[in-house]
Coordinates of C-alpha atoms (C1' of nucleotides) in Angstrom, one line a residue:
Chain F
M1479 CA 8.1 -3.2 -3.0
D1480 CA 5.4 -4.4 -5.3
D1481 CA 2.6 -1.9 -4.5
T1482 CA 0.4 -1.9 -7.5
K1483 CA -0.6 1.5 -8.7
A1484 CA -4.3 1.8 -8.3
S1485 CA -4.5 5.1 -10.2
S1486 CA -5.3 4.8 -13.9
S1487 CA -3.5 8.0 -14.8
K1488 CA 0.2 8.1 -15.0
D1489 CA 2.4 10.9 -13.8
F1490 CA 4.4 13.0 -16.4
I1491 CA 7.6 11.0 -15.9
R1492 CA 5.9 7.6 -16.6
T1493 CA 4.2 9.2 -19.5
I1494 CA 7.6 10.2 -20.9
I1495 CA 8.9 6.7 -20.3
D1496 CA 5.9 5.1 -22.0
E1497 CA 6.7 7.3 -25.0
D1498 CA 10.4 6.4 -24.9
I1499 CA 9.5 2.7 -24.9
R1500 CA 7.0 3.2 -27.7
T1501 CA 9.6 4.9 -29.8
N1502 CA 12.3 2.4 -28.7
K1503 CA 14.5 5.2 -27.6
W1504 CA 16.7 3.1 -25.3
G1505 CA 16.0 -0.2 -27.0
G1506 CA 13.1 -0.6 -24.5
K1507 CA 15.4 -0.5 -21.5
V1508 CA 14.8 1.3 -18.3
V1509 CA 17.6 1.9 -15.9
T1510 CA 17.1 4.2 -12.9
R1511 CA 19.2 5.1 -9.9
F1512 CA 19.1 6.7 -6.5
P1513 CA 22.2 8.8 -6.1
P1514 CA 22.5 10.2 -2.5
E1515 CA 25.6 11.9 -1.2
P1516 CA 26.6 10.1 2.0
N1517 CA 26.8 13.1 4.2
A1518 CA 23.6 12.9 6.3
Y1519 CA 20.7 10.7 7.0
L1520 CA 17.9 10.0 4.5
H1521 CA 14.5 11.6 5.1
I1522 CA 11.1 11.1 3.8
G1523 CA 11.8 13.5 0.9
H1524 CA 14.4 10.9 -0.2
A1525 CA 11.8 8.2 0.2
K1526 CA 9.8 9.9 -2.6
S1527 CA 12.8 9.7 -4.9
I1528 CA 13.6 6.1 -3.9
C1529 CA 10.0 5.0 -4.5
L1530 CA 10.0 6.8 -7.8
N1531 CA 13.2 5.4 -9.1
Y1532 CA 12.9 1.9 -7.7
G1533 CA 9.1 1.8 -8.5
I1534 CA 9.7 2.7 -12.1
S1535 CA 12.5 0.1 -12.5
Q1536 CA 10.0 -2.5 -11.3
E1537 CA 7.1 -1.4 -13.3
Y1538 CA 9.1 -1.3 -16.5
N1539 CA 11.0 -4.5 -15.9
G1540 CA 14.1 -2.4 -15.6
V1541 CA 17.2 -2.1 -13.4
F1542 CA 17.7 0.0 -10.4
H1543 CA 21.1 1.2 -9.2
L1544 CA 22.2 2.6 -5.8
R1545 CA 25.1 5.0 -6.3
F1546 CA 26.7 7.1 -3.7
D1547 CA 27.7 10.4 -5.2
D1548 CA 30.8 10.9 -3.0
T1549 CA 32.6 13.7 -4.6
N1550 CA 33.3 15.8 -1.5
P1551 CA 35.6 14.0 0.9
C1552 CA 35.3 16.8 3.4
K1553 CA 31.8 16.0 4.4
E1554 CA 31.2 12.3 3.6
E1555 CA 31.5 9.4 6.0
E1556 CA 31.2 5.7 5.9
E1557 CA 28.6 6.0 8.8
F1558 CA 26.2 7.6 6.4
V1559 CA 26.7 5.0 3.7
E1560 CA 25.8 2.3 6.1
S1561 CA 22.7 4.1 7.5
M1562 CA 21.5 4.8 3.9
I1563 CA 21.9 1.2 2.9
E1564 CA 19.9 0.1 5.9
D1565 CA 17.2 2.7 5.3
I1566 CA 16.8 2.0 1.6
R1567 CA 16.6 -1.7 2.3
W1568 CA 14.0 -1.2 5.0
L1569 CA 11.9 0.8 2.6
G1570 CA 12.0 -2.2 0.3
A1571 CA 14.1 -1.1 -2.6
D1572 CA 16.5 -3.7 -3.9
W1573 CA 19.5 -2.8 -6.0
G1574 CA 20.9 -6.4 -6.3
D1575 CA 24.6 -6.1 -7.3
N1576 CA 24.2 -2.6 -8.6
L1577 CA 25.8 -0.8 -5.8
F1578 CA 28.2 1.9 -7.0
Y1579 CA 30.1 4.9 -5.9
A1580 CA 31.0 8.0 -8.0
S1581 CA 34.5 7.5 -6.6
D1582 CA 34.7 4.3 -8.5
Y1583 CA 34.8 6.6 -11.6
Y1584 CA 37.6 8.9 -10.4
D1585 CA 40.2 7.4 -12.9
Q1586 CA 37.8 7.6 -15.8
L1587 CA 36.8 11.2 -14.8
Y1588 CA 40.5 12.1 -14.7
E1589 CA 41.1 10.8 -18.2
W1590 CA 38.0 12.6 -19.4
A1591 CA 39.4 15.8 -17.9
I1592 CA 42.6 15.3 -19.8
K1593 CA 40.7 14.7 -23.0
L1594 CA 38.9 18.0 -22.5
I1595 CA 42.1 19.8 -21.9
K1596 CA 43.6 18.3 -25.0
D1597 CA 40.6 19.4 -27.0
G1598 CA 41.0 22.9 -25.7
K1599 CA 37.8 22.6 -23.7
A1600 CA 39.2 22.9 -20.2
Y1601 CA 41.9 25.0 -18.6
V1602 CA 43.7 25.4 -15.3
C1603 CA 42.8 28.7 -13.6
D1604 CA 44.8 30.4 -10.9
L1605 CA 42.1 32.8 -9.8
T1606 CA 41.1 32.7 -6.2
S1607 CA 37.7 31.5 -5.2
D1608 CA 36.5 35.1 -4.7
Q1609 CA 37.9 36.2 -8.0
I1610 CA 36.2 33.4 -9.9
S1611 CA 33.0 34.5 -8.2
E1612 CA 33.6 38.1 -9.2
Y1613 CA 34.5 37.2 -12.8
R1614 CA 31.4 35.2 -13.1
G1615 CA 29.3 38.3 -13.3
K1616 CA 25.7 38.9 -12.5
W1617 CA 22.4 37.5 -13.9
N1618 CA 21.9 40.5 -16.1
E1619 CA 25.5 41.1 -17.0
P1620 CA 28.0 38.8 -18.7
G1621 CA 31.1 37.5 -16.8
K1622 CA 34.7 38.3 -17.6
E1623 CA 37.0 35.8 -19.0
S1624 CA 39.8 34.5 -16.7
P1625 CA 43.3 35.7 -17.7
Y1626 CA 44.3 32.1 -17.6
R1627 CA 41.6 31.0 -20.0
N1628 CA 43.9 30.8 -23.0
R1629 CA 46.8 28.9 -21.7
S1630 CA 48.3 26.3 -24.1
V1631 CA 47.2 22.8 -24.0
E1632 CA 50.7 21.8 -22.9
E1633 CA 50.8 24.2 -20.0
N1634 CA 47.3 23.1 -18.9
L1635 CA 48.3 19.5 -19.1
D1636 CA 51.4 20.2 -17.0
L1637 CA 49.6 22.2 -14.5
F1638 CA 46.8 19.7 -14.1
E1639 CA 49.3 16.9 -13.7
R1640 CA 51.1 18.9 -10.9
M1641 CA 47.7 19.6 -9.3
K1642 CA 47.2 15.9 -9.1
N1643 CA 50.7 15.4 -7.8
G1644 CA 50.0 17.6 -4.8
E1645 CA 52.4 20.4 -5.9
F1646 CA 50.0 23.2 -5.2
D1647 CA 48.1 24.4 -2.2
E1648 CA 44.4 24.0 -1.8
G1649 CA 42.5 26.8 -3.5
S1650 CA 45.5 27.9 -5.6
H1651 CA 44.3 26.3 -8.9
V1652 CA 41.2 24.7 -10.3
L1653 CA 40.4 23.0 -13.6
R1654 CA 37.6 24.8 -15.4
A1655 CA 35.6 24.0 -18.5
K1656 CA 35.9 26.5 -21.2
I1657 CA 32.4 27.2 -22.3
D1658 CA 30.9 30.7 -22.3
M1659 CA 31.4 33.5 -19.8
A1660 CA 28.4 35.4 -21.3
A1661 CA 26.0 32.5 -21.0
S1662 CA 22.6 33.4 -19.5
N1663 CA 22.8 30.1 -17.5
M1664 CA 25.4 30.8 -14.8
N1665 CA 26.4 27.1 -14.8
M1666 CA 27.9 27.5 -18.3
R1667 CA 30.2 30.3 -17.3
D1668 CA 33.3 28.2 -17.2
P1669 CA 32.3 25.9 -14.3
V1670 CA 34.9 24.3 -12.0
M1671 CA 35.6 20.7 -12.8
Y1672 CA 38.4 19.9 -10.3
R1673 CA 39.6 21.4 -7.1
I1674 CA 42.5 20.6 -4.8
L1675 CA 41.5 19.1 -1.5
K1676 CA 44.2 17.6 0.5
V1677 CA 42.0 15.3 2.5
S1678 CA 41.5 11.6 2.4
H1679 CA 38.4 10.0 1.0
H1680 CA 36.3 7.4 2.7
R1681 CA 36.9 5.0 -0.2
T1682 CA 39.9 6.1 -2.2
G1683 CA 42.0 7.1 0.9
D1684 CA 44.9 9.3 0.0
K1685 CA 45.1 8.4 -3.6
W1686 CA 43.8 11.8 -4.7
C1687 CA 44.4 15.3 -3.7
I1688 CA 42.2 16.7 -6.5
Y1689 CA 38.5 15.9 -6.6
P1690 CA 36.0 16.3 -9.3
T1691 CA 33.1 18.6 -8.6
Y1692 CA 29.6 17.1 -8.4
D1693 CA 28.7 18.8 -11.7
F1694 CA 31.7 17.2 -13.5
T1695 CA 30.8 13.8 -11.9
H1696 CA 27.1 13.3 -11.8
G1697 CA 26.1 13.3 -15.5
Q1698 CA 29.1 11.1 -16.5
S1699 CA 28.4 8.7 -13.6
D1700 CA 24.9 8.2 -15.0
S1701 CA 26.4 7.9 -18.4
I1702 CA 28.9 5.2 -17.3
E1703 CA 26.1 3.2 -15.7
K1704 CA 23.9 3.6 -18.8
I1705 CA 21.1 5.1 -16.8
T1706 CA 18.3 5.8 -19.2
H1707 CA 16.2 8.1 -17.1
S1708 CA 18.0 10.3 -14.6
L1709 CA 15.3 11.5 -12.2
C1710 CA 16.2 14.4 -10.0
T1711 CA 14.7 17.4 -8.3
L1712 CA 13.9 20.8 -9.9
E1713 CA 17.0 22.6 -8.7
F1714 CA 19.1 20.6 -11.1
E1715 CA 17.1 21.8 -14.1
D1716 CA 19.7 24.6 -14.7
H1717 CA 22.5 22.0 -14.6
R1718 CA 21.1 19.8 -17.3
P1719 CA 22.6 21.9 -20.1
L1720 CA 26.0 21.5 -18.4
Y1721 CA 25.7 17.8 -18.0
D1722 CA 24.6 17.6 -21.6
W1723 CA 27.6 19.6 -22.6
Y1724 CA 30.1 17.3 -20.9
I1725 CA 28.4 14.3 -22.3
E1726 CA 28.5 15.7 -25.8
Q1727 CA 32.1 16.8 -25.6
L1728 CA 33.0 13.4 -24.4
G1729 CA 30.8 11.6 -26.9
I1730 CA 29.4 9.2 -24.3
H1731 CA 26.0 7.7 -23.5
H1732 CA 23.4 10.5 -23.2
T1733 CA 21.2 10.0 -20.2
Q1734 CA 17.9 11.7 -20.2
Q1735 CA 17.4 13.9 -17.1
I1736 CA 13.9 14.6 -15.9
E1737 CA 13.3 16.9 -13.0
F1738 CA 10.4 16.7 -10.5
A1739 CA 9.4 18.9 -7.5
R1740 CA 10.8 18.0 -4.1
L1741 CA 8.5 17.0 -1.3
N1742 CA 7.4 19.4 1.5
I1743 CA 5.2 18.3 4.4
T1744 CA 3.4 20.6 6.8
Y1745 CA 4.9 20.8 10.3
M1746 CA 8.1 19.3 9.0
V1747 CA 11.5 20.5 7.8
L1748 CA 13.0 18.4 5.0
S1749 CA 16.2 20.2 4.4
K1750 CA 19.4 18.4 5.2
R1751 CA 21.1 21.5 6.5
K1752 CA 18.1 22.5 8.7
L1753 CA 17.9 19.0 10.1
V1754 CA 21.5 19.1 11.0
Q1755 CA 20.8 22.2 13.1
V1756 CA 17.9 20.5 14.8
V1757 CA 20.1 17.6 15.8
E1758 CA 23.2 19.7 16.7
N1759 CA 21.3 22.0 18.9
N1760 CA 19.9 19.0 20.8
Y1761 CA 16.3 19.8 20.1
V1762 CA 16.0 16.0 19.6
S1763 CA 18.0 13.1 20.8
G1764 CA 19.6 12.3 17.5
W1765 CA 19.0 11.5 13.8
D1766 CA 16.8 8.6 14.9
D1767 CA 14.7 10.5 17.3
P1768 CA 11.1 9.5 16.6
R1769 CA 10.2 13.2 16.0
M1770 CA 12.6 13.4 13.1
P1771 CA 11.4 13.1 9.5
T1772 CA 14.4 10.8 8.8
I1773 CA 13.8 7.3 7.7
T1774 CA 15.5 6.0 10.8
G1775 CA 13.4 8.4 12.9
L1776 CA 10.2 7.3 11.3
R1777 CA 11.1 3.7 11.7
R1778 CA 11.8 4.2 15.4
R1779 CA 8.5 6.0 15.7
G1780 CA 6.7 3.0 14.4
Y1781 CA 6.1 3.8 10.8
T1782 CA 5.9 0.9 8.4
P1783 CA 7.7 0.9 5.1
E1784 CA 4.4 0.1 3.5
S1785 CA 2.7 3.2 4.8
I1786 CA 5.6 5.4 3.6
R1787 CA 5.4 3.8 0.1
D1788 CA 1.7 4.2 0.0
F1789 CA 2.1 7.9 0.9
C1790 CA 4.7 8.3 -1.8
S1791 CA 2.4 6.9 -4.4
R1792 CA -0.5 9.0 -3.2
I1793 CA 1.2 12.3 -3.3
G1794 CA 1.8 12.0 -7.0
M1795 CA 4.6 13.4 -9.1
A1796 CA 4.7 16.8 -10.7
K1797 CA 6.8 19.9 -11.2
S1798 CA 4.8 22.3 -9.2
D1799 CA 6.0 23.4 -5.7
N1800 CA 3.9 21.5 -3.2
T1801 CA 3.4 21.1 0.5
V1802 CA 1.5 17.9 1.4
E1803 CA -0.5 18.0 4.6
I1804 CA 0.9 15.8 7.3
E1805 CA -2.6 14.4 7.8
L1806 CA -2.2 12.4 4.6
L1807 CA 0.9 10.7 5.9
E1808 CA -0.9 10.0 9.1
H1809 CA -3.8 8.6 7.2
C1810 CA -1.6 6.2 5.3
L1811 CA 0.0 5.1 8.6
R1812 CA -3.3 4.5 10.4
E1813 CA -4.7 2.7 7.4
D1814 CA -1.8 0.3 7.4
L1815 CA -1.5 -0.1 11.1
N1816 CA -5.3 -0.7 11.5
K1817 CA -4.9 -3.8 9.4
R1818 CA -1.8 -5.2 11.0
A1819 CA -1.4 -4.0 14.6
N1820 CA -2.9 -6.2 17.3
R1821 CA -5.1 -4.5 19.9
V1822 CA -4.2 -4.4 23.5
M1823 CA -5.4 -2.5 26.5
S1824 CA -3.1 0.0 28.2
V1825 CA -3.8 2.7 30.7
L1826 CA -1.6 5.7 30.2
K1827 CA -2.8 7.8 33.2
P1828 CA -4.1 5.3 35.7
L1829 CA -7.1 6.0 37.9
K1830 CA -7.7 3.2 40.5
V1831 CA -11.1 1.6 40.4
V1832 CA -12.3 -0.8 43.1
I1833 CA -15.2 -3.1 42.3
E1834 CA -16.9 -3.3 45.6
N1835 CA -19.1 -6.3 45.0
Y1836 CA -16.4 -8.4 43.3
P1837 CA -14.9 -11.1 45.4
D1838 CA -11.5 -10.4 47.0
G1839 CA -8.6 -12.4 45.5
K1840 CA -10.6 -13.7 42.5
T1841 CA -9.2 -13.5 39.0
E1842 CA -11.0 -14.3 35.8
E1843 CA -9.5 -14.8 32.3
L1844 CA -11.6 -13.0 29.8
D1845 CA -11.5 -13.5 26.0
A1846 CA -10.3 -10.6 23.9
I1847 CA -10.0 -10.2 20.2
N1848 CA -6.6 -9.4 18.9
N1849 CA -7.6 -7.6 15.7
P1850 CA -11.1 -7.1 14.6
E1851 CA -9.7 -6.3 11.1
D1852 CA -8.0 -9.6 10.9
E1853 CA -9.6 -12.8 12.2
S1854 CA -6.4 -14.8 11.8
A1855 CA -4.8 -12.7 14.5
G1856 CA -6.9 -14.8 17.0
T1857 CA -7.8 -14.1 20.6
R1858 CA -6.1 -13.8 23.9
K1859 CA -7.0 -14.0 27.6
V1860 CA -7.1 -10.8 29.7
P1861 CA -7.1 -11.0 33.5
F1862 CA -9.8 -9.3 35.5
S1863 CA -9.9 -8.7 39.3
K1864 CA -11.3 -6.5 42.0
V1865 CA -8.9 -3.6 41.6
L1866 CA -8.5 -2.1 38.2
Y1867 CA -7.1 0.9 36.5
I1868 CA -9.0 3.0 34.0
E1869 CA -7.9 6.1 32.2
Q1870 CA -8.1 9.3 34.1
D1871 CA -9.6 11.0 31.0
D1872 CA -12.4 8.4 31.1
F1873 CA -14.0 9.8 34.3
M1874 CA -15.5 13.2 35.0
E1875 CA -17.2 14.1 38.2
D1876 CA -19.3 16.7 36.5
P1877 CA -19.5 15.7 32.9
P1878 CA -20.4 18.1 30.2
K1879 CA -22.8 17.3 27.4
K1880 CA -21.5 14.7 24.9
F1881 CA -19.1 13.2 27.5
F1882 CA -20.3 9.6 27.3
R1883 CA -17.7 8.0 29.6
L1884 CA -17.9 7.2 33.3
A1885 CA -19.4 9.6 35.9
P1886 CA -21.0 9.3 39.3
G1887 CA -24.0 7.0 39.0
R1888 CA -23.4 6.2 35.4
E1889 CA -22.9 2.8 33.9
V1890 CA -20.3 1.9 31.3
R1891 CA -18.9 -1.2 29.7
L1892 CA -15.4 -2.4 30.5
R1893 CA -14.3 -3.9 27.2
Y1894 CA -14.6 -7.7 27.1
A1895 CA -15.5 -7.7 30.8
Y1896 CA -18.5 -6.3 32.7
F1897 CA -20.8 -3.3 33.0
I1898 CA -19.7 -1.3 36.0
K1899 CA -21.4 1.6 37.7
C1900 CA -19.7 4.3 39.7
V1901 CA -21.1 4.6 43.2
D1902 CA -18.5 6.7 44.9
V1903 CA -15.6 9.1 44.3
V1904 CA -12.7 9.0 46.8
K1905 CA -10.7 12.2 47.0
D1906 CA -7.5 13.3 48.6
E1907 CA -8.6 15.3 51.6
Q1908 CA -5.8 17.8 51.2
T1909 CA -5.8 18.4 47.4
G1910 CA -9.3 17.3 46.5
E1911 CA -7.7 15.2 43.7
I1912 CA -9.7 12.1 42.7
I1913 CA -7.6 9.2 43.8
E1914 CA -10.0 6.3 43.5
L1915 CA -13.4 5.3 42.2
R1916 CA -15.7 2.9 44.0
C1917 CA -17.8 0.9 41.5
T1918 CA -20.1 -2.1 41.4
Y1919 CA -20.3 -4.6 38.6
D1920 CA -23.2 -6.6 37.2
P1921 CA -22.1 -10.3 37.1
E1922 CA -24.8 -10.9 34.5
T1923 CA -22.9 -8.8 31.9
R1924 CA -19.8 -11.0 31.7
G1925 CA -18.2 -10.6 28.3
G1926 CA -19.9 -7.2 27.9
N1927 CA -23.5 -7.9 27.1
A1928 CA -26.5 -7.4 29.3
P1929 CA -29.1 -10.2 29.2
D1930 CA -31.9 -7.6 29.8
G1931 CA -30.8 -5.8 26.7
R1932 CA -29.9 -2.5 28.4
K1933 CA -27.3 -0.4 26.6
V1934 CA -24.4 1.8 27.7
K1935 CA -23.0 4.7 25.9
T1936 CA -19.4 3.8 26.2
T1937 CA -16.9 0.9 26.2
M1938 CA -13.7 1.7 28.1
H1939 CA -10.3 0.0 28.2
W1940 CA -8.9 -1.1 31.6
V1941 CA -6.2 -3.2 33.1
S1942 CA -6.2 -5.3 36.3
A1943 CA -4.0 -3.6 38.8
E1944 CA -2.5 -6.7 40.1
H1945 CA -1.6 -8.2 36.7
A1946 CA -0.6 -5.1 34.7
I1947 CA 3.0 -4.4 33.9
E1948 CA 4.4 -0.9 34.3
A1949 CA 6.0 0.9 31.3
D1950 CA 7.1 4.3 30.2
V1951 CA 5.3 5.8 27.3
R1952 CA 6.6 8.6 25.1
L1953 CA 4.0 10.7 23.6
Y1954 CA 5.2 12.5 20.5
D1955 CA 3.6 15.4 18.8
R1956 CA 4.7 17.4 15.8
L1957 CA 8.2 18.8 16.0
F1958 CA 7.0 22.3 15.0
T1959 CA 4.1 24.4 16.0
N1960 CA 3.9 26.1 12.6
A1961 CA 2.5 24.4 9.5
N1962 CA 5.4 26.1 7.7
P1963 CA 8.3 25.9 10.2
L1964 CA 10.4 28.2 8.1
D1965 CA 7.8 31.0 8.1
V1966 CA 9.2 33.5 10.6
D1967 CA 8.9 37.2 11.2
E1968 CA 11.9 39.5 10.5
G1969 CA 14.7 38.8 12.9
E1970 CA 13.2 35.6 14.3
N1971 CA 14.7 32.2 14.0
W1972 CA 12.8 29.3 12.5
L1973 CA 14.1 27.1 15.4
D1974 CA 11.8 29.2 17.6
N1975 CA 9.0 27.3 15.9
I1976 CA 10.0 24.1 17.5
N1977 CA 7.2 22.7 19.6
P1978 CA 8.2 22.7 23.2
D1979 CA 5.6 20.0 23.9
S1980 CA 6.7 17.6 21.1
L1981 CA 7.6 15.0 23.7
T1982 CA 5.7 14.0 26.8
V1983 CA 7.1 11.1 28.9
L1984 CA 4.5 9.2 30.9
E1985 CA 5.9 7.0 33.6
S1986 CA 4.2 4.1 35.4
C1987 CA 1.7 3.5 32.7
R1988 CA -0.1 0.1 33.1
I1989 CA 0.1 -2.3 30.3
E1990 CA -1.8 -5.5 29.7
P1991 CA 0.3 -8.4 30.8
S1992 CA 0.3 -10.1 27.4
L1993 CA 2.9 -7.6 26.3
K1994 CA 5.5 -8.7 28.8
N1995 CA 7.8 -10.2 26.1
A1996 CA 7.3 -7.5 23.5
K1997 CA 10.4 -6.7 21.5
P1998 CA 11.7 -3.4 20.2
Q1999 CA 9.8 -2.3 17.0
D2000 CA 6.8 -4.5 17.9
R2001 CA 3.7 -2.5 17.1
F2002 CA 0.3 -2.4 18.9
Q2003 CA -2.8 -0.5 19.0
F2004 CA -3.6 0.6 22.5
E2005 CA -7.3 0.5 22.2
R2006 CA -9.0 3.9 22.1
L2007 CA -5.6 5.7 22.3
G2008 CA -3.4 5.1 19.3
Y2009 CA -0.7 3.0 17.8
F2010 CA 2.4 2.4 19.8
C2011 CA 5.7 0.6 19.3
V2012 CA 8.3 -0.8 21.6
D2013 CA 11.4 1.5 21.7
K2014 CA 14.9 0.3 21.7
D2015 CA 15.5 1.9 25.0
S2016 CA 13.4 -0.8 26.7
T2017 CA 15.2 -2.9 29.2
S2018 CA 14.4 -6.3 30.7
D2019 CA 12.6 -4.7 33.6
K2020 CA 10.9 -1.8 31.9
L2021 CA 9.3 -1.5 28.5
V2022 CA 9.4 1.8 26.7
F2023 CA 6.7 2.6 24.1
N2024 CA 6.6 5.3 21.5
R2025 CA 3.3 6.6 20.4
T2026 CA 3.4 6.3 16.7
V2027 CA 0.2 8.1 16.0
T2028 CA -3.1 8.7 17.8
L2029 CA -6.3 7.2 16.7
R2030 CA -8.8 9.6 15.2
D2031 CA -10.6 11.0 18.2
E2032 CA -14.1 12.4 18.0
W2033 CA -14.1 13.5 21.6
A2034 CA -10.8 15.4 21.3
K2035 CA -12.4 17.2 18.3
I2036 CA -15.4 18.2 20.3
Q2037 CA -13.2 19.5 23.1
K2038 CA -11.1 21.4 20.6
S2039 CA -14.0 23.1 18.9
R2040 CA -15.5 23.9 22.3
K2041 CA -12.3 25.8 23.3
K2042 CA -12.6 28.0 20.2
Chain S
rU146 C1' 17.4 42.9 -13.1
rG147 C1' 18.9 37.9 -17.1
rG148 C1' 18.0 32.5 -17.4
rG149 C1' 15.1 28.3 -16.0
rG150 C1' 10.5 26.4 -14.0
rC151 C1' 5.5 26.5 -12.0
rG152 C1' 0.0 28.4 -11.4
rU153 C1' -6.9 23.3 -11.1
rC154 C1' -11.2 22.4 -4.5
rG155 C1' -8.2 24.2 2.1
rU156 C1' -4.0 20.4 0.5
rC157 C1' -1.9 16.9 -3.1
rC158 C1' -2.7 14.8 -7.8
rA159 C1' -6.0 13.8 -12.4
rA160 C1' -8.6 15.5 -16.8
rU161 C1' -4.0 16.7 -23.3
rG162 C1' -10.1 20.6 -27.6
rG163 C1' -15.9 17.6 -25.5
rC164 C1' -20.3 16.8 -18.4
rA165 C1' -13.6 19.6 -14.2
rG166 C1' -12.6 13.8 -11.2
rG167 C1' -10.0 11.2 -7.0
rA168 C1' -7.5 11.2 -2.3
rC169 C1' -6.6 13.7 2.3
rA170 C1' -8.8 17.5 5.4
rG171 C1' -13.7 19.6 6.8
rA172 C1' -19.4 19.2 7.7
rG173 C1' -23.6 15.9 8.5
rG174 C1' -25.6 11.0 9.0
rC175 C1' -25.6 5.4 9.6
rC176 C1' -23.3 1.5 12.2
rU177 C1' -20.4 0.1 16.4
rU178 C1' -18.3 -4.2 22.9
rU179 C1' -12.4 1.0 20.5
rG180 C1' -15.9 8.3 20.4
rG181 C1' -11.3 3.2 16.4
rA182 C1' -12.5 0.9 11.8
rG183 C1' -16.3 0.7 8.1
rC184 C1' -20.5 2.8 5.1
rC185 C1' -23.4 7.0 3.0
rU186 C1' -24.2 12.2 1.9
rC187 C1' -22.5 17.1 1.4
rU188 C1' -19.0 21.2 1.0
rA189 C1' -15.2 23.0 -2.3
rA190 C1' -11.1 24.8 -7.7
rU191 C1' -9.2 26.0 -13.5
rG192 C1' -4.5 33.4 -11.4
rG193 C1' -6.3 37.6 -14.9
rU194 C1' -7.7 39.8 -19.8
rG195 C1' -8.3 39.2 -24.7
rG196 C1' -8.3 35.8 -29.0
rU197 C1' -9.0 31.0 -32.0
rU198 C1' -13.1 27.4 -31.9
rC199 C1' -19.7 24.8 -32.3
rG200 C1' -17.0 23.9 -27.8
rA201 C1' -10.9 26.0 -24.0
rA202 C1' -8.3 24.0 -17.6
rU203 C1' -6.2 22.3 -22.3
rC204 C1' -4.3 26.1 -28.2
rC205 C1' -2.4 31.6 -29.1
rA206 C1' -1.2 36.6 -27.1
rC207 C1' -0.4 39.8 -23.2
rC208 C1' -0.5 40.6 -18.0
rC209 C1' -0.2 39.0 -12.8
rG210 C1' 1.8 35.8 -9.0
rC211 C1' 5.1 32.2 -6.9
rC212 C1' 9.7 29.1 -6.9
rU213 C1' 14.7 28.8 -8.4
rC214 C1' 20.0 30.0 -10.2
rA215 C1' 25.5 34.4 -9.2
rG216 C1' 29.7 27.3 -4.0
rC217 C1' 36.3 25.3 -5.5
rC218 C1' 28.3 22.1 -1.8
rA219 C1' 25.3 18.3 -3.6

RNA sequence: UGGGGCGUCGUCCAAUGGCAGGACAGAGGCCUUUGGAGCCUCUAAUGGUGGUUCGAAUCCACCCGCCUCAGCCA
């Protein structure tokens, strides 16, 4: 990940880091980290954080850590650790040997808890969860102190020891910090440090039956790793005073936390909890469904890591709530794919064309350019014969104004091949459906140029019927119909905003034969249609393509504005 | 209702007391063997009211609006 920042101005975080370096705050060091909880799949919102943290470590010659904040054994699984590692690698971030787990620090955290007890800064509380909540008070009224708040150090030590030894039931006791029940910041009203959870942990197994809360773990984990700049999202702003309190009481390395606004994108949901519902209600096939905003979903859809990184650098970094338009993401994608994807001709909805004056049984190999944006991509041969397929959308019997494609009596160019003219339209006698076009070709226009200099309005893609291979193509559209999927009327469910047409499967599409040996994840531009990649569901007899994104489409725009 | 945070083109981000700029989106045009790509032009913003200042998006005051916090989740 070495994308150079084109922008001359720095975001507020880099401005702070510049200043810290200037004042030698951390001895010129920069150590950042990405600290996910391994309880779900990473999505593009996480990519923003990964790009930020890893990007900064690179720009400042610093160090980047990957740390799994695994403090809740009830929800965390090894499966998520593995998928996250894969996704982060794919995005291009490299943590070297700096892979950590908050659970690596459980012993240290336990010792620190004992120190706080000994210092009279923590106590074991026997209140129930509901009582603790009730005692905490309201925003505008102070809380009540727990009746267990003033137990002796000895009693607290004994009780905490017994909590650790499994002598108590879950929920019967917690260890709390003794701070200030009247604090205006709710996080300071004697927050819970440890709770009893008699479940095994994906890394520590059954060693512990008490687990530190995230709030008692996160700041100290950063501290242990000597993180200089702990970058997190806005909702942790209120927690910073608590992290600072722990760090000060413990007298350990004081990491500087800086908060930034999380990413929102139109037509997308980027909340872990909401995404779980989409998956569990089977609106999609899984976490890697190409409609999902997860890294794994985007990858399967055909996104490139470069395009996601470019997007992350373009959206900037600030503290104001923001919703980036999905068009920007798509722009970054197209821009990248335009440079790297080889062009190919594929007909999604085939319409048979017979070239009446072309010899039966003849086949020609025509030269086609693989990528006009990249000469080094070279050329290939494309077979041409008497019977072809063109796109159904490329023919209209009674064309409206501005429809430049094929129509009765009209001449168009078949890309890299010949000019053809439509001389007859064959219809199904029963349904009236157009089933075949009879055309003639001009042998003089081989390659696509007329010696007499005459012009055609359109160049169309096509495949030779005899040579084309059949494939399934999955057309994806946005998962939600509403720019803000969460915007619903009273009593309505945001899941009702799911786009019922987010997936259209096209069978028996005809693909240019050069794609016969394409492998999953291979990306192509189907000329005039969009960018597509080979899906992992492909088999040896049938390729399956995912439409990554369409090409910008002037004609579609005209049609759309006409409908309005 | 108390705390914390945030308000700049439709959207995202700049401008740190000195001509409000870029990107995406949108409109128009050029070019084109992809109605792709590329190129050009245009449209379009400082939440409000006072104040300080030669000069305010920027500093001050007040107001308005939005987000967020009352898990033994992270």
